[in-house]
XYZ file of N, CA, C and O in Angstrom:
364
model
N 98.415 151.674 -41.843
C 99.156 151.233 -43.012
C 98.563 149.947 -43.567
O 98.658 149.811 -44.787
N 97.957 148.964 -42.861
C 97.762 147.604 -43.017
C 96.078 148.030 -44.426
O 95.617 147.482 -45.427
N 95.823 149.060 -43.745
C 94.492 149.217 -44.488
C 94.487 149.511 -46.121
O 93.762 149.212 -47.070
N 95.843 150.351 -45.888
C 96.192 150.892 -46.983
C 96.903 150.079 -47.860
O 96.999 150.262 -49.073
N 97.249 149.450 -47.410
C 98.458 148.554 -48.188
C 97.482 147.567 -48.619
O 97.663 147.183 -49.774
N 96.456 147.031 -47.981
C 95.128 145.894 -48.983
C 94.700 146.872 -49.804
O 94.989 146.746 -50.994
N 93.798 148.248 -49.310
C 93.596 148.884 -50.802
C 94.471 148.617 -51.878
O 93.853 148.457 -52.931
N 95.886 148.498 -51.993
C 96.798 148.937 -52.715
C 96.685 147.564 -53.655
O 96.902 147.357 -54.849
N 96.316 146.867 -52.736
C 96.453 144.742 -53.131
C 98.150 144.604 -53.021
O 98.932 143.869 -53.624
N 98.363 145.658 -51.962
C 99.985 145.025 -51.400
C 99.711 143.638 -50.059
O 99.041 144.053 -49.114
N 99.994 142.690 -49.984
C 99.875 141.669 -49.373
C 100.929 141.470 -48.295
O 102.032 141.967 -48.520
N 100.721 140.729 -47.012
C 101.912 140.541 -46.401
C 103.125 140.336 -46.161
O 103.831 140.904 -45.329
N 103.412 139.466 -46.931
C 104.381 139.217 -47.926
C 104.904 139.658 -48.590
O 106.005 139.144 -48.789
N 104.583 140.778 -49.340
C 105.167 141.491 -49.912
C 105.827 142.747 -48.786
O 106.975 143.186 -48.714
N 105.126 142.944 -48.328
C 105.439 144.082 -46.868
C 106.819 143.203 -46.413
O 107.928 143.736 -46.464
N 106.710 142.366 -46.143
C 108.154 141.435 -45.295
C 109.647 141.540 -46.217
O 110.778 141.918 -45.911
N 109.008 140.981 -47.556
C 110.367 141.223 -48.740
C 110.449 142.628 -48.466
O 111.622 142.961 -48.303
N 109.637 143.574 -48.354
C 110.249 144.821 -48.449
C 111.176 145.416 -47.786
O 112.090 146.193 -48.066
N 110.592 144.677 -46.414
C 111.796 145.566 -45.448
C 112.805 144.099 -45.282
O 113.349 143.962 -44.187
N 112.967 143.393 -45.980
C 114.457 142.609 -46.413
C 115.236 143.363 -47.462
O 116.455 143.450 -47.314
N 114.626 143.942 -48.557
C 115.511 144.631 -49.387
C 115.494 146.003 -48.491
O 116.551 146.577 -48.755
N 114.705 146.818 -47.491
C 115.603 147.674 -46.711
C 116.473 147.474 -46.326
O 117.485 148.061 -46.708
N 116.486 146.475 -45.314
C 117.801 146.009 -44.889
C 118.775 145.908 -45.187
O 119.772 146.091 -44.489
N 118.728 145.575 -46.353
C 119.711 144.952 -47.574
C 120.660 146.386 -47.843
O 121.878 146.506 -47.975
N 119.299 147.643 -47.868
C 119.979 148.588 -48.285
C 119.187 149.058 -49.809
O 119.468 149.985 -50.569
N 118.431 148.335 -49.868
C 117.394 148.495 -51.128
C 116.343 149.332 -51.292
O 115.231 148.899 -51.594
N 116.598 150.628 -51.107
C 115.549 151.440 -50.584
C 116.244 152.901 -50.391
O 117.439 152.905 -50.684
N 115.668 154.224 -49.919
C 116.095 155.250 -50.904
C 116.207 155.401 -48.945
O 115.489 154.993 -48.033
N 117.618 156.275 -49.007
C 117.840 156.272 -47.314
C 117.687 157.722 -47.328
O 118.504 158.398 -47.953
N 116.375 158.462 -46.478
C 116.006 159.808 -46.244
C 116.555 160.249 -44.685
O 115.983 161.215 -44.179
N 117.528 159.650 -43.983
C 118.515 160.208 -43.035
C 117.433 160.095 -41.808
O 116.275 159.678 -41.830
N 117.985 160.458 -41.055
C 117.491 160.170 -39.223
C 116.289 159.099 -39.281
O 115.137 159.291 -38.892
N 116.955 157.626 -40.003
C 115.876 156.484 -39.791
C 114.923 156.636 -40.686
O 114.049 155.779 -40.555
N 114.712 157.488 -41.667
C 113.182 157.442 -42.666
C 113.926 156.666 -44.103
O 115.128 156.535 -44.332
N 113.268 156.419 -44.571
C 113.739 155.532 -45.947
C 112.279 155.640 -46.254
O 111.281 155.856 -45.567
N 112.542 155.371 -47.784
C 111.285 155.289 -48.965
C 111.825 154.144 -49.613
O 112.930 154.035 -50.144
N 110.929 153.318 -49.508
C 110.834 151.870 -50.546
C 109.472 151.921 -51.493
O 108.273 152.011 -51.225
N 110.030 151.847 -52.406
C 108.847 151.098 -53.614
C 108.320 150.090 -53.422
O 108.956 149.339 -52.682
N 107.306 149.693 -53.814
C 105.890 148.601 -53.415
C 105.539 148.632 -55.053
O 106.042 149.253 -55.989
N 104.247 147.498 -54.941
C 103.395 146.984 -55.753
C 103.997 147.519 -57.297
O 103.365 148.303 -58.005
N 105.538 146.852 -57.723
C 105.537 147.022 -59.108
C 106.079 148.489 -59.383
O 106.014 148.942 -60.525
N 106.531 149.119 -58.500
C 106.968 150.558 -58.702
C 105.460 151.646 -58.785
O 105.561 152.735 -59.351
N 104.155 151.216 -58.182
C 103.197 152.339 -58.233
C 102.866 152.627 -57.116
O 102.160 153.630 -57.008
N 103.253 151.849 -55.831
C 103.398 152.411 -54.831
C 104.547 153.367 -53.943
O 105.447 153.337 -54.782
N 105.157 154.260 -52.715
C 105.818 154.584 -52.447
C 105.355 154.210 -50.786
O 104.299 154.482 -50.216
N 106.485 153.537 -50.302
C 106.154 153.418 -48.515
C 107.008 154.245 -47.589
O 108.182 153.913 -47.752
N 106.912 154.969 -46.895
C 107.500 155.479 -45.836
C 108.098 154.648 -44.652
O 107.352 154.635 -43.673
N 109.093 154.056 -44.529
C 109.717 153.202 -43.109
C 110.977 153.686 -42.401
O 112.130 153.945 -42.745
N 110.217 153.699 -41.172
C 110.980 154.654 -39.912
C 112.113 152.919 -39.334
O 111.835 151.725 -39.441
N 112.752 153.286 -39.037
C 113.798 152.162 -38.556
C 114.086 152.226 -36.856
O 112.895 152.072 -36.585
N 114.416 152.281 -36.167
C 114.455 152.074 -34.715
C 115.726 150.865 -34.421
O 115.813 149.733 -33.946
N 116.395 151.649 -34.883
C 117.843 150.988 -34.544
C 118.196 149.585 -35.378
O 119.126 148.821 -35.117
N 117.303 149.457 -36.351
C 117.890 148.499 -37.391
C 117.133 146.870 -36.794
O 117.062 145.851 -37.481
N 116.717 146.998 -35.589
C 116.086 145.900 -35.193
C 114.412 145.850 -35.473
O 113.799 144.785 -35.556
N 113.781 147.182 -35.603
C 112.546 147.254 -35.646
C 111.999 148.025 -36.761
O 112.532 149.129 -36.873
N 111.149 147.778 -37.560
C 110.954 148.567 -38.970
C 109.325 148.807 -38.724
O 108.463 148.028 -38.318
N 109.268 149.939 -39.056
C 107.656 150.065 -38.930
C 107.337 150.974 -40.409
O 108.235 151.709 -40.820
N 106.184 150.895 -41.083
C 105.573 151.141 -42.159
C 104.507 152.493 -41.609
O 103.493 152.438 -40.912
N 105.162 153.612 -42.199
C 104.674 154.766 -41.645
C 103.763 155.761 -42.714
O 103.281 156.869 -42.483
N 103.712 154.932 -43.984
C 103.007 155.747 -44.334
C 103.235 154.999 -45.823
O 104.096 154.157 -46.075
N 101.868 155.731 -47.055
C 101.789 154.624 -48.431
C 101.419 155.649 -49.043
O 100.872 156.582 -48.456
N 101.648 155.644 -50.273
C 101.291 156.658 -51.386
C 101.377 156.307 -52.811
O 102.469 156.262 -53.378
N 100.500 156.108 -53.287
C 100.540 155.841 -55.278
C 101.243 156.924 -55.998
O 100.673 157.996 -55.797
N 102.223 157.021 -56.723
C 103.104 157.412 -57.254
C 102.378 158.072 -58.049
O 102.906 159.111 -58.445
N 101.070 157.795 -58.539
C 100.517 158.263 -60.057
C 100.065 159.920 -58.742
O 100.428 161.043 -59.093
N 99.502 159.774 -57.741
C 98.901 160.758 -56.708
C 100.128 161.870 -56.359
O 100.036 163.041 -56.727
N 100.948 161.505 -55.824
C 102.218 162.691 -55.730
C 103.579 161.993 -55.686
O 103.918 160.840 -55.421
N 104.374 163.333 -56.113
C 105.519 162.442 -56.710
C 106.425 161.893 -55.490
O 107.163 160.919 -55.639
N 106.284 162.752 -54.001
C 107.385 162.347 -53.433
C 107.174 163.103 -51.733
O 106.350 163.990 -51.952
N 107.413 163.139 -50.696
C 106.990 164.049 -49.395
C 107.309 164.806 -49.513
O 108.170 164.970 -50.377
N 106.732 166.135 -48.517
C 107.284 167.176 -48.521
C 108.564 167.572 -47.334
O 109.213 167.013 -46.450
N 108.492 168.263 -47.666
C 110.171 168.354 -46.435
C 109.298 168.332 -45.143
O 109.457 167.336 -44.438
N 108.312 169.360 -44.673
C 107.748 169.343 -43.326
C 107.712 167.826 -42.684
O 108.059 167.435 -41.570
N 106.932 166.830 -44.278
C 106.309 165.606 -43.673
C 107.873 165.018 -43.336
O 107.949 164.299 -42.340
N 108.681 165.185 -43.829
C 109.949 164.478 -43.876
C 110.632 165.013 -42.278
O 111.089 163.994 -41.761
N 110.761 165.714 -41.736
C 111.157 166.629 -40.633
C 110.467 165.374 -39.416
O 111.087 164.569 -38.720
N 108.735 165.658 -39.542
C 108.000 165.280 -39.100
C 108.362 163.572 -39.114
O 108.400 162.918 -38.072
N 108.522 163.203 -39.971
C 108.650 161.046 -39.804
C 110.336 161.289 -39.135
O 110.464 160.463 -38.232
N 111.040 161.748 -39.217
C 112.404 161.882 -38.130
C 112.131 162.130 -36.860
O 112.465 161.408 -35.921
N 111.758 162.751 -36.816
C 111.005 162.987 -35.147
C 110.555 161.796 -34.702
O 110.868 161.227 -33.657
N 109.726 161.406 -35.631
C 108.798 160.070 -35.038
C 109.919 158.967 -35.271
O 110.052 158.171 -34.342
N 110.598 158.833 -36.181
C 111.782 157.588 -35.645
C 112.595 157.675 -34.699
O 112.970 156.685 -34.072
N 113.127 159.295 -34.371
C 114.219 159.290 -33.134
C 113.081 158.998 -32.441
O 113.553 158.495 -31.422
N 111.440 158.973 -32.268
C 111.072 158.851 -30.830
C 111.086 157.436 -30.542
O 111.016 156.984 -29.400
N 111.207 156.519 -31.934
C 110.982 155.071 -31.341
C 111.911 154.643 -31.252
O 112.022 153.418 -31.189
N 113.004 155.491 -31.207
C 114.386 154.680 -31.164
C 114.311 155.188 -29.280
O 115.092 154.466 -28.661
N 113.907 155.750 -28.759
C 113.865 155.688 -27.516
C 112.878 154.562 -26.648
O 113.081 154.260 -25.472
N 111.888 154.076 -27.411
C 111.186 152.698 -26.978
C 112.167 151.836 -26.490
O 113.349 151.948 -26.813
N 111.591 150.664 -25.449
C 112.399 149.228 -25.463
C 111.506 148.612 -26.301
O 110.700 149.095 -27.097
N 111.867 146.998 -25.889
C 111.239 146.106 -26.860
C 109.458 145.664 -25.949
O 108.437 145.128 -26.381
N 109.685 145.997 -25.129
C 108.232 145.495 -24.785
C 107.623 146.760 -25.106
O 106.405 146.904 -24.996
């Protein structure tokens, strides 16, 4: 994601506000922990898996002008992968 998000000229900082307005609730809630937040000005789309509200991870980036939105499989698929990190501890 980190790679993708400099292609994008999304910056760190901006990644951090983002998942504050998740938190917040600012962000499109796709059920079992996946959410879609907007980036860079509304031309990006980010994928973030949640892990019990304490841990946010950035699972995936996409330019809006490229496709409009996931597909259900990929969507199935990032639930899986959040219930699995909701089984992680913190180390």
């Amino acid at each position: 994601m980190a790679i993708a998000a400099r292609k994008a000229h999304i910056n760190d900082v901006e990644l951090c506000e983002a998942i504050g307005e998740v938190m917040l609730g600012q962000a499109d809630d796709l059920g079992g922990g996946v959410f879609k937040k907007r980036l860079n000005k509304n031309m990006h789309r980010s994928i973030v898996l949640a892990k019990g509200g304490g841990y946010w991870f950035f699972a995936y980036l996409y330019a809006k002008k490229d496709r409009s939105n996931i597909e259900d499989d990929e969507l199935r698929d990032f639930r899986v992968l959040a219930k699995s990190y909701a089984t992680l501890n913190g180390e």
